[in-house]
PDB file of C-alpha atoms in Angstrom:
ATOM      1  CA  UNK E   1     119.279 122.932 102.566  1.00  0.00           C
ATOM      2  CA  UNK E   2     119.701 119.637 100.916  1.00  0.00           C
ATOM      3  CA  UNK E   3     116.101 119.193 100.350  1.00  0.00           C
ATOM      4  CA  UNK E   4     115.801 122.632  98.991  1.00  0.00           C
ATOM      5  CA  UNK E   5     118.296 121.509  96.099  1.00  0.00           C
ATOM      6  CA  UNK E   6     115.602 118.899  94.961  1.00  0.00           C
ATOM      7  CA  UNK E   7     113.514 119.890  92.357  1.00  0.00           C
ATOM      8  CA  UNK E   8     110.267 121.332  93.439  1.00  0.00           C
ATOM      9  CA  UNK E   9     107.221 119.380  94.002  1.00  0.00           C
ATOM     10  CA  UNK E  10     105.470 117.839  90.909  1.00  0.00           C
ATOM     11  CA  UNK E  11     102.078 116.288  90.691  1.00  0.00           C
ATOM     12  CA  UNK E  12     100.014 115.327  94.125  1.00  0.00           C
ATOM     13  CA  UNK E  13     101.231 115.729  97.114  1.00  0.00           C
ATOM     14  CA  UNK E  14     101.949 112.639  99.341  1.00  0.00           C
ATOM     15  CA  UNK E  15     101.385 111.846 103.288  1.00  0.00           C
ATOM     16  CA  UNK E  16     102.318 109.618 105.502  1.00  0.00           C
ATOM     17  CA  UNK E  17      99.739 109.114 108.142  1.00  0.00           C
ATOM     18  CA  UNK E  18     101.399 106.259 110.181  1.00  0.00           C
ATOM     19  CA  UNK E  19     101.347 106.199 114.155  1.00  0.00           C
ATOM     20  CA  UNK E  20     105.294 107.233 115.282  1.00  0.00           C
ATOM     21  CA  UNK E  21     107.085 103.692 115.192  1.00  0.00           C
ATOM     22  CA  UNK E  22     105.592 102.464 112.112  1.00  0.00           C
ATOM     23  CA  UNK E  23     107.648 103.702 109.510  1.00  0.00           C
ATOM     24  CA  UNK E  24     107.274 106.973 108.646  1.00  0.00           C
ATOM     25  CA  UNK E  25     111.003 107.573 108.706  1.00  0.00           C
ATOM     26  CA  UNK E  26     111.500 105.170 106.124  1.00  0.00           C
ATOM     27  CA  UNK E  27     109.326 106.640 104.045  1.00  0.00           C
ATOM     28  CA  UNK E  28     110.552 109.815 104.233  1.00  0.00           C
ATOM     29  CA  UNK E  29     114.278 108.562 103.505  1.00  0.00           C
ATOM     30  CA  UNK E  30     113.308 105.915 100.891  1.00  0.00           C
ATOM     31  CA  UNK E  31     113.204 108.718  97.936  1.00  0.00           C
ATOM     32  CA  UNK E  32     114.981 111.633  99.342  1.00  0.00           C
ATOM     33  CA  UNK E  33     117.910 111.236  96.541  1.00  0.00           C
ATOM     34  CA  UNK E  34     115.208 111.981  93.817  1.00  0.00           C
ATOM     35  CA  UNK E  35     112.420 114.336  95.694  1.00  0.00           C
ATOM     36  CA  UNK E  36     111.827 116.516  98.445  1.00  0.00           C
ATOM     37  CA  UNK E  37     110.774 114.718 101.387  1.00  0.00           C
ATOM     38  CA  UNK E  38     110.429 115.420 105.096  1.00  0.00           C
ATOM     39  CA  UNK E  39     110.107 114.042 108.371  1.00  0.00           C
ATOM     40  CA  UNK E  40     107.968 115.100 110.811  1.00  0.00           C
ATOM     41  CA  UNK E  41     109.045 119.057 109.237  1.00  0.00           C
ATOM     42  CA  UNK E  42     107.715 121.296 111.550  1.00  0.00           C
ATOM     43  CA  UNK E  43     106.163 119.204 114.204  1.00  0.00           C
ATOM     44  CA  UNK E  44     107.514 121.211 116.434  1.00  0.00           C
ATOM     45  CA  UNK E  45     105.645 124.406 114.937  1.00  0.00           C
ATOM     46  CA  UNK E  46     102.437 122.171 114.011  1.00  0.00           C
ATOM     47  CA  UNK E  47     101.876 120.536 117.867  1.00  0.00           C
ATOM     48  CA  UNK E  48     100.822 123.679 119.774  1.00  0.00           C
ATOM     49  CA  UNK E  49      98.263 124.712 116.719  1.00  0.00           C
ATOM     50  CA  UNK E  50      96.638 121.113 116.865  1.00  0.00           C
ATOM     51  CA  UNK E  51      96.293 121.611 120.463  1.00  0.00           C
ATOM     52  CA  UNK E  52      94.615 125.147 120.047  1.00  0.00           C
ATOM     53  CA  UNK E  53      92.528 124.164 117.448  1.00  0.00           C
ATOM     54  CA  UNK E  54      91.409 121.009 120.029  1.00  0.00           C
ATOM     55  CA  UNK E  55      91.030 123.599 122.972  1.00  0.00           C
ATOM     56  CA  UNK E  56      88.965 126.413 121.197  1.00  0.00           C
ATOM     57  CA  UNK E  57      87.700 124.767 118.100  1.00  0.00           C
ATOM     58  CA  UNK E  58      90.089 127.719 116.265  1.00  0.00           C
ATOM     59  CA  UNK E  59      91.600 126.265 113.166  1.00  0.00           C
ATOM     60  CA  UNK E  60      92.770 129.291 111.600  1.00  0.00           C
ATOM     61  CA  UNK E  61      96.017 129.534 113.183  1.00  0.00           C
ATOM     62  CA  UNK E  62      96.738 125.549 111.825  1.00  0.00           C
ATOM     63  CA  UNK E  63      95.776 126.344 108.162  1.00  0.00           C
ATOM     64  CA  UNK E  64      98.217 128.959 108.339  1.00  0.00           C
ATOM     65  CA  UNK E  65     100.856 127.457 109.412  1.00  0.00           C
ATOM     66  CA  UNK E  66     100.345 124.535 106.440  1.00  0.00           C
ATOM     67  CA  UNK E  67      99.779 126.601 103.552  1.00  0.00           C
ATOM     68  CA  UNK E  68     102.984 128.365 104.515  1.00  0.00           C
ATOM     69  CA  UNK E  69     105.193 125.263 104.959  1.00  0.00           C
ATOM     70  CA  UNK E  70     103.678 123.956 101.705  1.00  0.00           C
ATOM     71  CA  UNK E  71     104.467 127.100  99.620  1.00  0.00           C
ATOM     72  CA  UNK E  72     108.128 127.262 101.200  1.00  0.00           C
ATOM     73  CA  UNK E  73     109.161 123.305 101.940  1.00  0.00           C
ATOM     74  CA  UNK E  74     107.506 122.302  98.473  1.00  0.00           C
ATOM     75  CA  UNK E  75     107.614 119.006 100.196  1.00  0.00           C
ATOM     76  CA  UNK E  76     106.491 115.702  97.531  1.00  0.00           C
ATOM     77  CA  UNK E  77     106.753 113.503 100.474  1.00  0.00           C
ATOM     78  CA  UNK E  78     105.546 114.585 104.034  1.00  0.00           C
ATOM     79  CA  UNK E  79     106.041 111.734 106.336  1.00  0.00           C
ATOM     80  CA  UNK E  80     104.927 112.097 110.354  1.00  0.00           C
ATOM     81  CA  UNK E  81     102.986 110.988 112.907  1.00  0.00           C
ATOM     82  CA  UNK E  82     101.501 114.136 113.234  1.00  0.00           C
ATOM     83  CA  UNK E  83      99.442 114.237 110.141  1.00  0.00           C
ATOM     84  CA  UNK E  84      97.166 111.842 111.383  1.00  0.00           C
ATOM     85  CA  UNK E  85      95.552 114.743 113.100  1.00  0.00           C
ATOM     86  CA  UNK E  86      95.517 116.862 110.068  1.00  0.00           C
ATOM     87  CA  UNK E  87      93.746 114.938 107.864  1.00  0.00           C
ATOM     88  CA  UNK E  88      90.790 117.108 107.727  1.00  0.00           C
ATOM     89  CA  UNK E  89      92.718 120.473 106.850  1.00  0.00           C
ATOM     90  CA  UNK E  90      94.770 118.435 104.943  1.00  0.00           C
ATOM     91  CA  UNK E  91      91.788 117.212 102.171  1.00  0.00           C
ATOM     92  CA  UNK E  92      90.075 120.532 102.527  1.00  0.00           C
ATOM     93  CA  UNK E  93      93.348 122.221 101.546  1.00  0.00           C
ATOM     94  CA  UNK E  94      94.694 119.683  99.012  1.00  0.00           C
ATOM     95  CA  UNK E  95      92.326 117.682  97.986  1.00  0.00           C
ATOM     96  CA  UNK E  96      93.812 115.632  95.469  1.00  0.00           C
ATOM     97  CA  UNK E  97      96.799 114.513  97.689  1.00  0.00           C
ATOM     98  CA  UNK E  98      97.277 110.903  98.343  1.00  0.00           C
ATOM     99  CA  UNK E  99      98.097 109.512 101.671  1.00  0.00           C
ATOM    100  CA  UNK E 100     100.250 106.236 102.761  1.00  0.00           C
ATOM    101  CA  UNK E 101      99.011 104.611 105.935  1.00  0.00           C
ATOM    102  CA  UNK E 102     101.984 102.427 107.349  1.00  0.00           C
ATOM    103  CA  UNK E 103     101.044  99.941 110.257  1.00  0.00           C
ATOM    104  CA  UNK E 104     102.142  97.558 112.157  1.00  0.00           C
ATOM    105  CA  UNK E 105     100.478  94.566 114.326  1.00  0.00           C
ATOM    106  CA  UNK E 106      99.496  96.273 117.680  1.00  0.00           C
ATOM    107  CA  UNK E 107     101.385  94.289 120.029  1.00  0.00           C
ATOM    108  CA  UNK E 108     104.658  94.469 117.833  1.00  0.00           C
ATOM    109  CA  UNK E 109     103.892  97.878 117.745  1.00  0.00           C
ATOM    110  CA  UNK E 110     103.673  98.384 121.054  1.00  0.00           C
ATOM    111  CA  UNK E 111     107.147  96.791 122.510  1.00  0.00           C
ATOM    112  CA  UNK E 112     108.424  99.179 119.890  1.00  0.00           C
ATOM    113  CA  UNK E 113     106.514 102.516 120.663  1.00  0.00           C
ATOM    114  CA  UNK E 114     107.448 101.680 124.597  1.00  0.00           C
ATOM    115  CA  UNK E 115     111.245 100.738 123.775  1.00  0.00           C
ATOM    116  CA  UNK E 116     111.484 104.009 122.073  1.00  0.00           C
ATOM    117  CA  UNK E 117     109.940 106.058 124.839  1.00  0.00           C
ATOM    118  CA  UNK E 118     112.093 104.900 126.970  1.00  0.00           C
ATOM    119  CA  UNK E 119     114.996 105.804 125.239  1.00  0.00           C
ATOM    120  CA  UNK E 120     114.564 108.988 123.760  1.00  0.00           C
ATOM    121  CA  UNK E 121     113.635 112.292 125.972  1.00  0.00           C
ATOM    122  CA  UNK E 122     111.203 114.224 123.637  1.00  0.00           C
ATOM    123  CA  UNK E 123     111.396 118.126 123.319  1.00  0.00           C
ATOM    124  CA  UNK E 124     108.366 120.366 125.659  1.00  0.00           C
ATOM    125  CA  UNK E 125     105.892 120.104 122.425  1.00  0.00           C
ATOM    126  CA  UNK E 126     106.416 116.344 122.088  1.00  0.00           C
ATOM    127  CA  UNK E 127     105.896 116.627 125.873  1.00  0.00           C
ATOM    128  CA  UNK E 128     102.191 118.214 125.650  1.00  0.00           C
ATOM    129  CA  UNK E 129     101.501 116.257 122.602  1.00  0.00           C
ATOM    130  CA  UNK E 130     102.219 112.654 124.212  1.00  0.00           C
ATOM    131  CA  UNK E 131     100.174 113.726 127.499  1.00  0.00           C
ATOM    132  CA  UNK E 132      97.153 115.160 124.957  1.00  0.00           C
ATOM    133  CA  UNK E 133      96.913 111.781 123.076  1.00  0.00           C
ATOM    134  CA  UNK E 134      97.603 109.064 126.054  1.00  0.00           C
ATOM    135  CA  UNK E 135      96.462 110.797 129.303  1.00  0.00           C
ATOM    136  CA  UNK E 136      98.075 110.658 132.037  1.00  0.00           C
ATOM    137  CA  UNK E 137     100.963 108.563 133.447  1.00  0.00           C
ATOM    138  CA  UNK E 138      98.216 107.079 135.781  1.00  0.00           C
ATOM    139  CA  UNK E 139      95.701 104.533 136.313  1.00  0.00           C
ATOM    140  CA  UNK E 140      97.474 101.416 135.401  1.00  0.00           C
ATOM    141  CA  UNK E 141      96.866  98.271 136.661  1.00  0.00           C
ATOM    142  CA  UNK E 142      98.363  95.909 138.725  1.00  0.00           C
ATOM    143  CA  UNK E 143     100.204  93.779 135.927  1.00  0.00           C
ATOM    144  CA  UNK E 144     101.544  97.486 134.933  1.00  0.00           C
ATOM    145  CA  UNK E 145     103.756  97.817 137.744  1.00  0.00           C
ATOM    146  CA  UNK E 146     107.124  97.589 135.499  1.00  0.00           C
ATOM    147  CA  UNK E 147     105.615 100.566 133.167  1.00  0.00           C
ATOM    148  CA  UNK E 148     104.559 102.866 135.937  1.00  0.00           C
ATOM    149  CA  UNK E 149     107.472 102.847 137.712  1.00  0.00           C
ATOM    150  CA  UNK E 150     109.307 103.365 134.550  1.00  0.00           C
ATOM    151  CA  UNK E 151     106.838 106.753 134.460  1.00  0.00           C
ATOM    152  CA  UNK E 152     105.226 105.589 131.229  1.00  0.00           C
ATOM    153  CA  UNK E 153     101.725 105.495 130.123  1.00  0.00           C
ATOM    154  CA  UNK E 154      98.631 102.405 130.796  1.00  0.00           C
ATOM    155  CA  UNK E 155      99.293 100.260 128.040  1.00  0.00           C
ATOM    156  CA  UNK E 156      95.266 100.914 127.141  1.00  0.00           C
ATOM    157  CA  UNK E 157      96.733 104.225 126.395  1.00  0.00           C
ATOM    158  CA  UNK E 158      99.403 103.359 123.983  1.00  0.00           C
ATOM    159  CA  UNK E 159      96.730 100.937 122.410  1.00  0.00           C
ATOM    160  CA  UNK E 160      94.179 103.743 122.014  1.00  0.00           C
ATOM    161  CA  UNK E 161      96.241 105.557 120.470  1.00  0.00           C
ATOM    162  CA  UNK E 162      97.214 103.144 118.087  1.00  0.00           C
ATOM    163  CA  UNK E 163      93.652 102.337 117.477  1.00  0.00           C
ATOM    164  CA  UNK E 164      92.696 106.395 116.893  1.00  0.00           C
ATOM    165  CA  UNK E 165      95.695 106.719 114.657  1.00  0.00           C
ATOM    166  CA  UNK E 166      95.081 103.819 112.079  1.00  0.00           C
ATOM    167  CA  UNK E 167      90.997 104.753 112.727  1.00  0.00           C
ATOM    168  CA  UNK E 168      91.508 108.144 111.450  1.00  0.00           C
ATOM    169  CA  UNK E 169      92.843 106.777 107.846  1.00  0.00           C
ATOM    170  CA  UNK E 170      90.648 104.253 107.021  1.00  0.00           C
ATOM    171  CA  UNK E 171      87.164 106.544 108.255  1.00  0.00           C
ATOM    172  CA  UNK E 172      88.478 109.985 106.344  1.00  0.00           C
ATOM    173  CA  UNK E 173      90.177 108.896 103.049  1.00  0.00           C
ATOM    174  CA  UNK E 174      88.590 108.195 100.501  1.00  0.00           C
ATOM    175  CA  UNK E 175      89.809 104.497  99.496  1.00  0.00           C
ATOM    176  CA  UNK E 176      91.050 105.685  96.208  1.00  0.00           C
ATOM    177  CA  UNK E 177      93.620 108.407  97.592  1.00  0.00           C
ATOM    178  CA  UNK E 178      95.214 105.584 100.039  1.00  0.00           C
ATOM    179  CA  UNK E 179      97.407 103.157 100.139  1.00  0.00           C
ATOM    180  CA  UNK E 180      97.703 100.856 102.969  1.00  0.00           C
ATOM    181  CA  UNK E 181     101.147  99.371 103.908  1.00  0.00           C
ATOM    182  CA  UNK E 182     102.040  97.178 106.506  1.00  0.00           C
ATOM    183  CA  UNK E 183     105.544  97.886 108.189  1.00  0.00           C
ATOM    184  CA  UNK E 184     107.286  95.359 106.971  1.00  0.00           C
ATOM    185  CA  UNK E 185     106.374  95.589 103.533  1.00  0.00           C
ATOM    186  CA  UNK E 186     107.794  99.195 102.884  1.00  0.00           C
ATOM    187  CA  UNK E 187     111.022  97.652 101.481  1.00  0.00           C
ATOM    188  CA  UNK E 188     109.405  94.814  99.112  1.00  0.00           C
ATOM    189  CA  UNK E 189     106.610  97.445  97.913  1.00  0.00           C
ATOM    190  CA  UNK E 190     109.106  99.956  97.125  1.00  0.00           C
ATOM    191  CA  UNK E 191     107.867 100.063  93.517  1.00  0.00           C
ATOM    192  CA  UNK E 192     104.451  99.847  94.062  1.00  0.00           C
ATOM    193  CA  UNK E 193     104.585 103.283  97.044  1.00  0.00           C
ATOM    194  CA  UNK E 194     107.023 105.095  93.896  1.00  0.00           C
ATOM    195  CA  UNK E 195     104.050 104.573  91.242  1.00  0.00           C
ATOM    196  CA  UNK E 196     101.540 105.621  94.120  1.00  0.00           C
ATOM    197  CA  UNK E 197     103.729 108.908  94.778  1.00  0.00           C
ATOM    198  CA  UNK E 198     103.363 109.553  90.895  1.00  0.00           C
ATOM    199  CA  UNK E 199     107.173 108.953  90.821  1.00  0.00           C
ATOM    200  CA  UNK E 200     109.017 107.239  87.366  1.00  0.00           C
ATOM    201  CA  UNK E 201     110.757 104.219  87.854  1.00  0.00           C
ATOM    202  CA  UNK E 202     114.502 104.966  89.247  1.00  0.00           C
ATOM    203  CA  UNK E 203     117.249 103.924  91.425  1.00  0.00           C
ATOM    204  CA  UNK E 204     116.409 101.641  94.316  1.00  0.00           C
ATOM    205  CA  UNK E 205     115.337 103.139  97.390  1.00  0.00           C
ATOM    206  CA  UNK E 206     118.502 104.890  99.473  1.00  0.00           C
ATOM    207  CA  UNK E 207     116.711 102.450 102.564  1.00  0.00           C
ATOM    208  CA  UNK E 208     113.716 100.665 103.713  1.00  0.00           C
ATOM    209  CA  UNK E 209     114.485 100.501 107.230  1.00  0.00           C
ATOM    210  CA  UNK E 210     115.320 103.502 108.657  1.00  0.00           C
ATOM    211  CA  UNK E 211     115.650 104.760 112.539  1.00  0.00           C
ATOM    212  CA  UNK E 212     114.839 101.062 113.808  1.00  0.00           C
ATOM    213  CA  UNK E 213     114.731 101.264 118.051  1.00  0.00           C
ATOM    214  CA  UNK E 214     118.169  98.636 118.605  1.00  0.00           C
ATOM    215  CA  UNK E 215     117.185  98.294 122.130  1.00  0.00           C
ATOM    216  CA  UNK E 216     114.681  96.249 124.041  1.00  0.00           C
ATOM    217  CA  UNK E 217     113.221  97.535 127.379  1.00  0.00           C
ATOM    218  CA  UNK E 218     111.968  94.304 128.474  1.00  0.00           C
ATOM    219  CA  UNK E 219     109.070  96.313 129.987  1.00  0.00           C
ATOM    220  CA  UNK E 220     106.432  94.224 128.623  1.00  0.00           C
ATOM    221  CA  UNK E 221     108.510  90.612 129.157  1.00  0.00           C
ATOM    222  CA  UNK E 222     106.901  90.276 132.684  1.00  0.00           C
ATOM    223  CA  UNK E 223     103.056  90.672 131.073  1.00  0.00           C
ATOM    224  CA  UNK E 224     101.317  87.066 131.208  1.00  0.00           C
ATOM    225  CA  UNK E 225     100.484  86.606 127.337  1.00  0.00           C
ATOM    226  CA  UNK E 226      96.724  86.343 128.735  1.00  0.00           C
ATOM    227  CA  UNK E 227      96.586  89.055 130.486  1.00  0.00           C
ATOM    228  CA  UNK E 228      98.170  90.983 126.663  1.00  0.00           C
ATOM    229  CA  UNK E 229      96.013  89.155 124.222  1.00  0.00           C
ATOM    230  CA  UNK E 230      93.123  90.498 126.115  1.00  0.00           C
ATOM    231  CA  UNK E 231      93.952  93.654 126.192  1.00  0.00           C
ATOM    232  CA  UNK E 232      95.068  93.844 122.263  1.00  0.00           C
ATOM    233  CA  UNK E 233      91.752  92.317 121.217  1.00  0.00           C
ATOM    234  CA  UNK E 234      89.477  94.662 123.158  1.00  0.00           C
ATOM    235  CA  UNK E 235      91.165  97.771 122.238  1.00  0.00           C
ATOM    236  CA  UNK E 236      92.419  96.738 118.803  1.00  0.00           C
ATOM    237  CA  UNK E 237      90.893  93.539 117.456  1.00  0.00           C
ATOM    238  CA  UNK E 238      87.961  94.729 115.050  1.00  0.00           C
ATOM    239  CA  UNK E 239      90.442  97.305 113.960  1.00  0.00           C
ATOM    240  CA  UNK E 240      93.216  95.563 113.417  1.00  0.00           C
ATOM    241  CA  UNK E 241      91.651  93.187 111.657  1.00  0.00           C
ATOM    242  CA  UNK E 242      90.362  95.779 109.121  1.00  0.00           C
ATOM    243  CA  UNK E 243      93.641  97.176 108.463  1.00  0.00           C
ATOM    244  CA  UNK E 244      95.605  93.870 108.883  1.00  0.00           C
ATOM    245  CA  UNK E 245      93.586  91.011 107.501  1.00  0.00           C
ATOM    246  CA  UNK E 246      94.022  88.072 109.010  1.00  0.00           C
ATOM    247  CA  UNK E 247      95.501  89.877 112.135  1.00  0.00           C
ATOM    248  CA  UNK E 248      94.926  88.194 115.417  1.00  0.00           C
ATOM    249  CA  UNK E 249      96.577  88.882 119.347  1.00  0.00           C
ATOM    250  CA  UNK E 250      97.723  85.189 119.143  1.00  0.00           C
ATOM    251  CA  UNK E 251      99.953  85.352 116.579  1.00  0.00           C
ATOM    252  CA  UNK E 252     100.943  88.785 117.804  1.00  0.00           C
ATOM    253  CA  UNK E 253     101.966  87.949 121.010  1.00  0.00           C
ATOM    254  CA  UNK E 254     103.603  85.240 119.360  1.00  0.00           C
ATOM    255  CA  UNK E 255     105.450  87.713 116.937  1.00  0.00           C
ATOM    256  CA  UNK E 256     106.555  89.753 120.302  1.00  0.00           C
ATOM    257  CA  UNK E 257     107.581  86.961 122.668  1.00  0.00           C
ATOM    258  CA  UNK E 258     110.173  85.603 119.181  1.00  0.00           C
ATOM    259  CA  UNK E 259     114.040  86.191 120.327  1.00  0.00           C
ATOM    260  CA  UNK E 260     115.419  88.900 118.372  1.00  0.00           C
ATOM    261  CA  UNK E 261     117.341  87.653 115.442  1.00  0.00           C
ATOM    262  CA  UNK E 262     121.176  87.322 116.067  1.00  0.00           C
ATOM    263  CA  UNK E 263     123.057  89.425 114.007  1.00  0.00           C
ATOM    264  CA  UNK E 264     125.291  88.040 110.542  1.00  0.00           C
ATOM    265  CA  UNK E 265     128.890  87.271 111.371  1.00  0.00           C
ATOM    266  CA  UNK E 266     130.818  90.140 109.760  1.00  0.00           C
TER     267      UNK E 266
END
């Protein structure tokens, strides 16, 4: 209901295409005082008719269920993990829309995406969707005792689909209809993602860090940095280095293995 007192939707429409853990919160919330945005709206609705359309090659049921939530949401702002697998119906349906890709480095990215599994119990379509884009909870080697037992995925897993996410941008939109963000730019490019949106200057942002994981696992403290560096660089490094210039699993692992900053006295 609050987003429904926004105005409606002016100008292009705008994506987020970020992997979950990324960001795509925060840039849902950044302008929801002046727009209507969403998070993730509809996943719930959207999972089971990406997974029929990837069973039987049936996309009608998908287009649907878009151009409805588009006439009714009105959404300016349509943030989620999720619409990394939509980008196809997405340009054929609304061509002119722009997209932001938000990223961050692979390994920091992955401490987060497993500290947040952990945590959080997903609903039965979150369930189908997880098992559809890592496999299954399987396979992983002997340095990935700690994660089995803790019934999560291979880390090769997580990795790929880090990799297909981020691939998926960069291959299918045209350069000049995306804007590339790392994660921890969101906040200092605030202007720069409101003039992107098609958005006149305004207040600042209501946040720039929204629905941050405050708890560390420790799942991936055992991991010899060797034995992680490889595995970033073969599943990520060419990638990575494309979206993240000057990215390497060095300084990643570096980034990772940093204590976590002690919070300001009050």
């Amino acid at each position: 209901m609050r987003q429904l007192s926004r105005p409606r939707r002016t100008g292009v429409r705008v994506y987020g295409l970020g992997a979950s853990k990324t960001g795509t919160h925060t840039l849902s919330e950044m302008f929801d005082s002046r727009v209507r945005c969403g998070h993730e709206a509809d996943a719930n609705r959207l999972i089971p008719r990406i997974l029929h359309k990837a069973e039987t090659g049936d996309g009608a049921p998908l287009n649907r269920v878009l151009r409805l939530r588009d006439a009714l949401r009105g959404l300016k702002i349509d943030s989620s993990s999720v619409n990394a697998y939509l980008i196809d119906e997405l340009l054929a349906l609304f061509p002119d829309s722009r997209f932001i890709l938000t990223v961050r480095a692979p390994g920091l990215w992955l401490r987060s995406m497993v500290d947040h599994s952990v945590l959080h119990d997903p609903t039965e379509a979150w369930k189908r969707f997880r098992t559809w884009r890592f496999g299954p909870r399987s396979g992983h080697p002997p340095e990935e005792a700690a994660l089995a037992a803790a019934g999560l995925y291979p880390i090769s897993a997580y990795l790929g689909y880090w990799q297909q996410s981020v691939g998926a941008a960069l291959d299918k939109v045209p350069p000049a209809q995306l804007l590339i963000l790392r994660t921890e730019e969101i906040g200092p490019r605030a202007a720069e993602i409101a003039a992107f949106c098609g958005l006149e200057p305004g207040p600042a942002p209501k946040t720039t860090h929204a629905y941050a994981t405050r708890v560390r696992s420790g799942l991936l403290d055992g991991l010899e940095d060797s034995y992680l560096e490889g595995l970033l660089e073969r599943e990520t490094g060419p990638l990575a280095r494309r979206a993240l210039p000057g990215w390497s699993a060095k300084a990643d692992i570096a980034r990772l293995r940093a204590p976590k900053p002690a919070k300001a006295p009050a």
